mmCIF file of C-alpha atoms in Angstrom:
data_model
loop_
_atom_site.group_PDB
_atom_site.id
_atom_site.type_symbol
_atom_site.label_atom_id
_atom_site.label_comp_id
_atom_site.label_asym_id
_atom_site.label_seq_id
_atom_site.Cartn_x
_atom_site.Cartn_y
_atom_site.Cartn_z
ATOM 1 C CA UNK A 1 114.690 56.955 75.564
ATOM 2 C CA UNK A 2 116.248 53.889 74.026
ATOM 3 C CA UNK A 3 119.975 53.241 73.843
ATOM 4 C CA UNK A 4 120.030 53.501 70.036
ATOM 5 C CA UNK A 5 119.061 57.171 70.392
ATOM 6 C CA UNK A 6 121.487 58.344 73.051
ATOM 7 C CA UNK A 7 124.276 56.758 75.078
ATOM 8 C CA UNK A 8 126.675 58.157 77.644
ATOM 9 C CA UNK A 9 129.630 57.067 79.697
ATOM 10 C CA UNK A 10 128.543 59.445 82.458
ATOM 11 C CA UNK A 11 126.399 58.112 85.269
ATOM 12 C CA UNK A 12 122.626 58.506 85.009
ATOM 13 C CA UNK A 13 120.679 58.790 88.224
ATOM 14 C CA UNK A 14 117.150 59.263 89.465
ATOM 15 C CA UNK A 15 118.627 61.004 92.514
ATOM 16 C CA UNK A 16 117.412 64.614 92.561
ATOM 17 C CA UNK A 17 118.157 65.639 96.141
ATOM 18 C CA UNK A 18 118.930 69.361 96.372
ATOM 19 C CA UNK A 19 121.905 68.562 98.576
ATOM 20 C CA UNK A 20 123.729 66.680 95.798
ATOM 21 C CA UNK A 21 125.006 69.950 94.276
ATOM 22 C CA UNK A 22 124.869 68.444 90.785
ATOM 23 C CA UNK A 23 123.368 69.954 87.656
ATOM 24 C CA UNK A 24 121.311 67.804 85.294
ATOM 25 C CA UNK A 25 120.500 67.445 81.606
ATOM 26 C CA UNK A 26 117.052 66.064 80.797
ATOM 27 C CA UNK A 27 116.153 65.045 77.254
ATOM 28 C CA UNK A 28 112.823 66.659 76.247
ATOM 29 C CA UNK A 29 112.724 66.010 72.491
ATOM 30 C CA UNK A 30 112.283 63.583 70.908
ATOM 31 C CA UNK A 31 111.159 61.389 73.774
ATOM 32 C CA UNK A 32 110.139 57.764 74.117
ATOM 33 C CA UNK A 33 109.006 57.496 77.700
ATOM 34 C CA UNK A 34 110.716 59.020 80.723
ATOM 35 C CA UNK A 35 114.436 58.350 81.089
ATOM 36 C CA UNK A 36 116.717 59.106 84.060
ATOM 37 C CA UNK A 37 118.452 62.496 83.893
ATOM 38 C CA UNK A 38 122.112 62.880 82.979
ATOM 39 C CA UNK A 39 124.084 64.153 85.978
ATOM 40 C CA UNK A 40 126.844 66.589 85.035
ATOM 41 C CA UNK A 41 130.163 66.060 86.794
ATOM 42 C CA UNK A 42 133.172 68.310 87.186
ATOM 43 C CA UNK A 43 134.616 66.969 83.922
ATOM 44 C CA UNK A 44 134.027 68.419 80.415
ATOM 45 C CA UNK A 45 131.247 66.708 78.471
ATOM 46 C CA UNK A 46 131.932 66.114 74.768
ATOM 47 C CA UNK A 47 128.696 65.787 72.793
ATOM 48 C CA UNK A 48 128.383 64.368 69.289
ATOM 49 C CA UNK A 49 127.575 61.452 67.036
ATOM 50 C CA UNK A 50 131.015 59.859 67.409
ATOM 51 C CA UNK A 51 131.130 56.826 69.693
ATOM 52 C CA UNK A 52 134.147 58.328 71.448
ATOM 53 C CA UNK A 53 132.091 61.236 72.784
ATOM 54 C CA UNK A 54 131.095 61.385 76.438
ATOM 55 C CA UNK A 55 127.488 61.877 75.342
ATOM 56 C CA UNK A 56 126.787 60.092 72.058
ATOM 57 C CA UNK A 57 123.661 61.122 70.132
ATOM 58 C CA UNK A 58 122.829 58.725 67.308
ATOM 59 C CA UNK A 59 121.190 61.291 65.049
ATOM 60 C CA UNK A 60 122.330 62.435 61.595
ATOM 61 C CA UNK A 61 121.493 66.047 62.500
ATOM 62 C CA UNK A 62 124.251 65.925 65.139
ATOM 63 C CA UNK A 63 127.880 66.375 64.068
ATOM 64 C CA UNK A 64 130.500 63.806 65.069
ATOM 65 C CA UNK A 65 132.012 66.272 67.547
ATOM 66 C CA UNK A 66 129.198 68.752 67.999
ATOM 67 C CA UNK A 67 129.667 70.684 71.251
ATOM 68 C CA UNK A 68 131.069 70.635 74.767
ATOM 69 C CA UNK A 69 129.626 71.439 78.171
ATOM 70 C CA UNK A 70 132.311 72.417 80.688
ATOM 71 C CA UNK A 71 132.153 73.490 84.341
ATOM 72 C CA UNK A 72 132.908 77.121 85.091
ATOM 73 C CA UNK A 73 132.746 78.417 88.664
ATOM 74 C CA UNK A 74 129.360 77.250 89.960
ATOM 75 C CA UNK A 75 127.789 76.838 86.519
ATOM 76 C CA UNK A 76 128.495 75.323 83.094
ATOM 77 C CA UNK A 77 129.410 76.711 79.678
ATOM 78 C CA UNK A 78 128.296 75.356 76.301
ATOM 79 C CA UNK A 79 130.671 75.695 73.343
ATOM 80 C CA UNK A 80 129.816 74.782 69.762
ATOM 81 C CA UNK A 81 132.615 72.965 67.917
ATOM 82 C CA UNK A 82 131.800 74.225 64.436
ATOM 83 C CA UNK A 83 128.909 71.789 64.049
ATOM 84 C CA UNK A 84 127.008 71.625 60.771
ATOM 85 C CA UNK A 85 123.566 72.294 62.235
ATOM 86 C CA UNK A 86 124.584 74.435 65.173
ATOM 87 C CA UNK A 87 124.045 74.466 68.906
ATOM 88 C CA UNK A 88 121.120 76.538 70.194
ATOM 89 C CA UNK A 89 120.201 77.840 73.640
ATOM 90 C CA UNK A 90 116.559 78.900 73.899
ATOM 91 C CA UNK A 91 116.438 78.827 70.060
ATOM 92 C CA UNK A 92 119.342 81.287 69.766
ATOM 93 C CA UNK A 93 122.389 79.941 67.941
ATOM 94 C CA UNK A 94 125.540 79.748 70.048
ATOM 95 C CA UNK A 95 128.509 81.553 68.526
ATOM 96 C CA UNK A 96 131.571 80.485 70.475
ATOM 97 C CA UNK A 97 130.617 79.823 74.100
ATOM 98 C CA UNK A 98 127.613 80.607 76.277
ATOM 99 C CA UNK A 99 127.073 80.289 80.019
ATOM 100 C CA UNK A 100 124.069 78.176 81.008
ATOM 101 C CA UNK A 101 121.278 79.337 83.299
ATOM 102 C CA UNK A 102 118.824 77.086 85.112
ATOM 103 C CA UNK A 103 115.913 76.130 82.838
ATOM 104 C CA UNK A 104 117.804 76.768 79.584
ATOM 105 C CA UNK A 105 116.726 74.701 76.606
ATOM 106 C CA UNK A 106 119.716 73.340 74.660
ATOM 107 C CA UNK A 107 119.459 71.967 71.138
ATOM 108 C CA UNK A 108 122.104 69.880 69.375
ATOM 109 C CA UNK A 109 120.737 69.339 65.869
ATOM 110 C CA UNK A 110 117.281 67.828 66.430
ATOM 111 C CA UNK A 111 118.047 66.754 69.991
ATOM 112 C CA UNK A 112 116.706 69.046 72.726
ATOM 113 C CA UNK A 113 117.696 68.963 76.396
ATOM 114 C CA UNK A 114 116.712 70.972 79.460
ATOM 115 C CA UNK A 115 119.488 72.212 81.746
ATOM 116 C CA UNK A 116 118.662 72.128 85.452
ATOM 117 C CA UNK A 117 121.027 74.023 87.742
ATOM 118 C CA UNK A 118 122.012 72.617 91.120
ATOM 119 C CA UNK A 119 119.828 75.044 93.082
ATOM 120 C CA UNK A 120 116.203 73.881 93.477
ATOM 121 C CA UNK A 121 117.057 70.790 91.449
ATOM 122 C CA UNK A 122 114.249 68.592 92.797
ATOM 123 C CA UNK A 123 111.496 71.134 92.082
ATOM 124 C CA UNK A 124 112.901 71.802 88.614
ATOM 125 C CA UNK A 125 113.156 68.111 87.817
ATOM 126 C CA UNK A 126 109.569 67.310 88.786
ATOM 127 C CA UNK A 127 108.345 70.291 86.771
ATOM 128 C CA UNK A 128 110.210 69.039 83.685
ATOM 129 C CA UNK A 129 108.841 65.506 84.092
ATOM 130 C CA UNK A 130 105.282 66.840 84.349
ATOM 131 C CA UNK A 131 105.788 68.870 81.186
ATOM 132 C CA UNK A 132 107.203 65.833 79.391
ATOM 133 C CA UNK A 133 103.940 64.027 80.113
ATOM 134 C CA UNK A 134 101.691 66.856 78.902
ATOM 135 C CA UNK A 135 103.702 69.013 76.483
ATOM 136 C CA UNK A 136 105.379 68.622 73.099
ATOM 137 C CA UNK A 137 109.071 69.312 73.667
ATOM 138 C CA UNK A 138 109.579 70.870 70.235
ATOM 139 C CA UNK A 139 106.782 73.446 70.135
ATOM 140 C CA UNK A 140 105.965 73.826 73.861
ATOM 141 C CA UNK A 141 102.233 73.344 73.257
ATOM 142 C CA UNK A 142 100.250 70.413 74.663
ATOM 143 C CA UNK A 143 100.899 66.941 73.270
ATOM 144 C CA UNK A 144 98.478 64.483 71.704
ATOM 145 C CA UNK A 145 98.016 62.494 74.896
ATOM 146 C CA UNK A 146 96.938 65.564 76.854
ATOM 147 C CA UNK A 147 94.666 66.682 74.003
ATOM 148 C CA UNK A 148 92.774 63.385 73.790
ATOM 149 C CA UNK A 149 92.172 63.325 77.536
ATOM 150 C CA UNK A 150 90.952 66.940 77.510
ATOM 151 C CA UNK A 151 88.748 66.331 74.457
ATOM 152 C CA UNK A 152 87.075 63.369 76.141
ATOM 153 C CA UNK A 153 86.273 65.463 79.215
ATOM 154 C CA UNK A 154 84.993 68.403 77.158
ATOM 155 C CA UNK A 155 82.794 66.134 75.038
ATOM 156 C CA UNK A 156 81.202 64.632 78.141
ATOM 157 C CA UNK A 157 80.574 68.145 79.469
ATOM 158 C CA UNK A 158 79.018 69.155 76.138
ATOM 159 C CA UNK A 159 76.737 66.111 76.195
ATOM 160 C CA UNK A 160 75.572 66.871 79.744
ATOM 161 C CA UNK A 161 74.899 70.577 79.201
ATOM 162 C CA UNK A 162 74.164 70.893 75.478
ATOM 163 C CA UNK A 163 76.850 73.561 75.124
ATOM 164 C CA UNK A 164 78.801 73.727 71.844
ATOM 165 C CA UNK A 165 82.227 72.174 71.407
ATOM 166 C CA UNK A 166 84.442 72.868 68.402
ATOM 167 C CA UNK A 167 87.534 71.050 67.211
ATOM 168 C CA UNK A 168 89.873 72.728 64.757
ATOM 169 C CA UNK A 169 92.423 70.625 62.846
ATOM 170 C CA UNK A 170 95.294 72.702 61.441
ATOM 171 C CA UNK A 171 97.825 71.401 58.925
ATOM 172 C CA UNK A 172 100.806 73.361 57.574
ATOM 173 C CA UNK A 173 100.692 73.395 53.784
ATOM 174 C CA UNK A 174 103.403 71.574 51.805
ATOM 175 C CA UNK A 175 105.496 71.018 54.899
ATOM 176 C CA UNK A 176 107.534 68.267 53.242
ATOM 177 C CA UNK A 177 108.568 70.787 50.592
ATOM 178 C CA UNK A 178 109.721 73.157 53.352
ATOM 179 C CA UNK A 179 111.880 70.407 54.848
ATOM 180 C CA UNK A 180 113.264 69.398 51.438
ATOM 181 C CA UNK A 181 113.982 72.977 50.368
ATOM 182 C CA UNK A 182 115.277 74.591 53.566
ATOM 183 C CA UNK A 183 116.270 71.600 55.715
ATOM 184 C CA UNK A 184 114.739 69.840 58.701
ATOM 185 C CA UNK A 185 116.024 72.349 61.244
ATOM 186 C CA UNK A 186 114.278 75.093 59.291
ATOM 187 C CA UNK A 187 111.165 72.930 59.367
ATOM 188 C CA UNK A 188 111.470 72.707 63.142
ATOM 189 C CA UNK A 189 111.741 76.507 63.300
ATOM 190 C CA UNK A 190 108.535 76.760 61.249
ATOM 191 C CA UNK A 191 106.702 74.453 63.659
ATOM 192 C CA UNK A 192 107.892 76.445 66.676
ATOM 193 C CA UNK A 193 106.944 79.798 65.145
ATOM 194 C CA UNK A 194 103.557 78.564 63.941
ATOM 195 C CA UNK A 195 102.741 77.312 67.447
ATOM 196 C CA UNK A 196 103.808 80.675 68.891
ATOM 197 C CA UNK A 197 101.558 82.589 66.489
ATOM 198 C CA UNK A 198 98.599 80.262 66.990
ATOM 199 C CA UNK A 199 98.854 80.606 70.785
ATOM 200 C CA UNK A 200 98.357 84.376 70.482
ATOM 201 C CA UNK A 201 94.714 83.885 69.465
ATOM 202 C CA UNK A 202 93.835 81.493 72.285
ATOM 203 C CA UNK A 203 91.226 82.644 74.761
ATOM 204 C CA UNK A 204 90.937 81.529 78.366
ATOM 205 C CA UNK A 205 89.937 77.852 78.345
ATOM 206 C CA UNK A 206 91.066 77.163 74.755
ATOM 207 C CA UNK A 207 93.649 74.464 74.144
ATOM 208 C CA UNK A 208 96.301 74.081 71.435
ATOM 209 C CA UNK A 209 98.134 70.788 70.930
ATOM 210 C CA UNK A 210 100.512 69.249 68.446
ATOM 211 C CA UNK A 211 98.634 66.298 66.997
ATOM 212 C CA UNK A 212 101.531 64.830 65.035
ATOM 213 C CA UNK A 213 104.105 65.975 62.480
ATOM 214 C CA UNK A 214 102.880 69.273 61.050
ATOM 215 C CA UNK A 215 99.310 68.832 62.353
ATOM 216 C CA UNK A 216 97.895 70.752 65.317
ATOM 217 C CA UNK A 217 94.517 70.718 67.030
ATOM 218 C CA UNK A 218 92.738 73.613 68.701
ATOM 219 C CA UNK A 219 89.995 72.679 71.158
ATOM 220 C CA UNK A 220 87.351 75.366 71.725
ATOM 221 C CA UNK A 221 84.825 74.638 74.473
ATOM 222 C CA UNK A 222 81.529 76.509 74.694
ATOM 223 C CA UNK A 223 82.176 77.898 71.221
ATOM 224 C CA UNK A 224 79.807 77.816 68.262
ATOM 225 C CA UNK A 225 80.773 77.362 64.635
ATOM 226 C CA UNK A 226 80.698 81.050 63.693
ATOM 227 C CA UNK A 227 83.042 82.066 66.521
ATOM 228 C CA UNK A 228 85.335 79.143 65.757
ATOM 229 C CA UNK A 229 85.491 80.212 62.115
ATOM 230 C CA UNK A 230 86.596 83.708 63.147
ATOM 231 C CA UNK A 231 89.356 82.287 65.358
ATOM 232 C CA UNK A 232 90.493 79.964 62.576
ATOM 233 C CA UNK A 233 90.644 82.829 60.110
ATOM 234 C CA UNK A 234 92.800 84.836 62.520
ATOM 235 C CA UNK A 235 95.228 81.913 62.746
ATOM 236 C CA UNK A 236 95.270 81.535 58.964
ATOM 237 C CA UNK A 237 95.981 85.236 58.412
ATOM 238 C CA UNK A 238 98.678 85.356 61.108
ATOM 239 C CA UNK A 239 100.393 82.331 59.585
ATOM 240 C CA UNK A 240 100.510 83.675 56.042
ATOM 241 C CA UNK A 241 101.184 87.328 56.890
ATOM 242 C CA UNK A 242 104.920 87.068 57.593
ATOM 243 C CA UNK A 243 107.527 84.514 56.460
ATOM 244 C CA UNK A 244 109.339 82.573 59.151
ATOM 245 C CA UNK A 245 112.951 83.729 59.469
ATOM 246 C CA UNK A 246 115.653 81.117 60.037
ATOM 247 C CA UNK A 247 119.394 81.466 59.537
ATOM 248 C CA UNK A 248 118.961 84.392 57.150
ATOM 249 C CA UNK A 249 116.225 82.634 55.138
ATOM 250 C CA UNK A 250 112.618 83.771 54.826
ATOM 251 C CA UNK A 251 110.252 80.809 54.618
ATOM 252 C CA UNK A 252 106.674 81.458 53.450
ATOM 253 C CA UNK A 253 104.122 79.411 55.382
ATOM 254 C CA UNK A 254 100.380 78.858 55.046
ATOM 255 C CA UNK A 255 97.935 76.635 56.916
ATOM 256 C CA UNK A 256 94.761 74.774 56.001
ATOM 257 C CA UNK A 257 92.086 74.380 58.684
ATOM 258 C CA UNK A 258 89.109 72.084 59.114
ATOM 259 C CA UNK A 259 86.484 72.709 61.810
ATOM 260 C CA UNK A 260 83.831 70.442 63.312
ATOM 261 C CA UNK A 261 81.294 71.467 65.950
ATOM 262 C CA UNK A 262 78.805 69.577 68.086
ATOM 263 C CA UNK A 263 76.164 70.712 70.564
ATOM 264 C CA UNK A 264 76.186 67.551 72.655
ATOM 265 C CA UNK A 265 73.562 65.848 70.536
ATOM 266 C CA UNK A 266 75.185 64.103 67.550
ATOM 267 C CA UNK A 267 78.734 63.051 68.363
ATOM 268 C CA UNK A 268 79.174 60.175 70.819
ATOM 269 C CA UNK A 269 82.942 59.601 70.563
ATOM 270 C CA UNK A 270 85.769 62.129 70.517
ATOM 271 C CA UNK A 271 87.324 60.282 67.573
ATOM 272 C CA UNK A 272 84.200 61.047 65.538
ATOM 273 C CA UNK A 273 84.539 64.795 66.133
ATOM 274 C CA UNK A 274 88.194 64.667 65.114
ATOM 275 C CA UNK A 275 87.281 62.670 62.016
ATOM 276 C CA UNK A 276 84.724 65.289 61.004
ATOM 277 C CA UNK A 277 87.318 68.050 61.383
ATOM 278 C CA UNK A 278 89.744 65.945 59.336
ATOM 279 C CA UNK A 279 87.146 65.612 56.569
ATOM 280 C CA UNK A 280 86.862 69.401 56.395
ATOM 281 C CA UNK A 281 90.641 69.741 56.428
ATOM 282 C CA UNK A 282 90.763 67.458 53.395
ATOM 283 C CA UNK A 283 88.246 69.704 51.638
ATOM 284 C CA UNK A 284 90.461 72.723 52.392
ATOM 285 C CA UNK A 285 93.485 70.932 50.956
ATOM 286 C CA UNK A 286 91.891 69.847 47.694
ATOM 287 C CA UNK A 287 90.242 73.275 47.283
ATOM 288 C CA UNK A 288 93.671 74.939 47.087
ATOM 289 C CA UNK A 289 95.029 75.119 50.677
ATOM 290 C CA UNK A 290 95.457 78.257 52.821
ATOM 291 C CA UNK A 291 91.776 78.319 53.757
ATOM 292 C CA UNK A 292 89.214 77.376 56.396
ATOM 293 C CA UNK A 293 86.464 74.790 55.831
ATOM 294 C CA UNK A 294 83.755 73.922 58.345
#
C-alpha cells in the first residue's frame, strides 16, 4: 500500500510474535502489494480522511473523522462517528459501538481491514497474507492472479488428457448505472452479493474469481459445453431472481455470460480461451443482456 492511500502516526511492524500481546489491523482492500500490519496500542485510534487523525485514509468515501477504535478490557471497540458512508463489521453497519472479535472484517467507506486479536496472532497473520495473495478482499472469491495460474494448469491437463475445459466470463449488466444511481458502496454490496450467489452453484473442483471491476470468471474443469450452459443459466437466474438489498434500497441486478470450451485440441494459450469467452460475452451484451451465449 502506498503512502498516498493510507498513513498513520502509529508504529507499523512486521513483528507477529504471539508473545507481543498486541492486536493488529491488516488492510485487505484495496491492496497494492503486501504492507506491514498496523499494531494497535493502548491508545484510542482516530480514523478518517483528516490529516490530524491517527490513521489517515486518503479516500473520498471516508469521512474526515470517520470512526474510532479504542481498547476495552482485553479487546477493542469500534465506534462510528456519524460518518457519511458508515462503518461496517462483517458487512453489518455499526450503530454506536461494537466490540471486535478476532478475524472481524472492518470497512470504513471503501477501505477494508482485518482485525487480528492478540491470541494466535502469528497464525492469523500468515493466513491473512496468504489470502491477500490469492483472494479478492472485496468479494472473498479468488483473484485474477490465482485464476490465471489455475487456468494455465487446467489447460495443460486438458491438453494431456483430452478432457473438456470450460471458461465462463460473467459481467454484471449496467454496473456503472448502479454505481451512479445508488452509490459506490451500494455497488460494492452488489458485487459481494453476486459473488455469494454465484458460489452456491459451484461444484467440487470449480473455481470462481473476480477478473476485474464487475467481471468474474468461472473455471469448470472436465466439463462439456452443455453442462457449463446449465451452470451458467443457474447463475443467471439466481442473479436476476431477487434484488440486492442495501441500506433500505432494492437494487435489481442481471448478468450476461459468455462461455468457451476446449477439449485439449484447439486452444494453445489460456488467453485464447478467455478471449473466446469474451467474444461470446460481447454477443450476449449486444443481444440485450441478461443471457448466456456459448
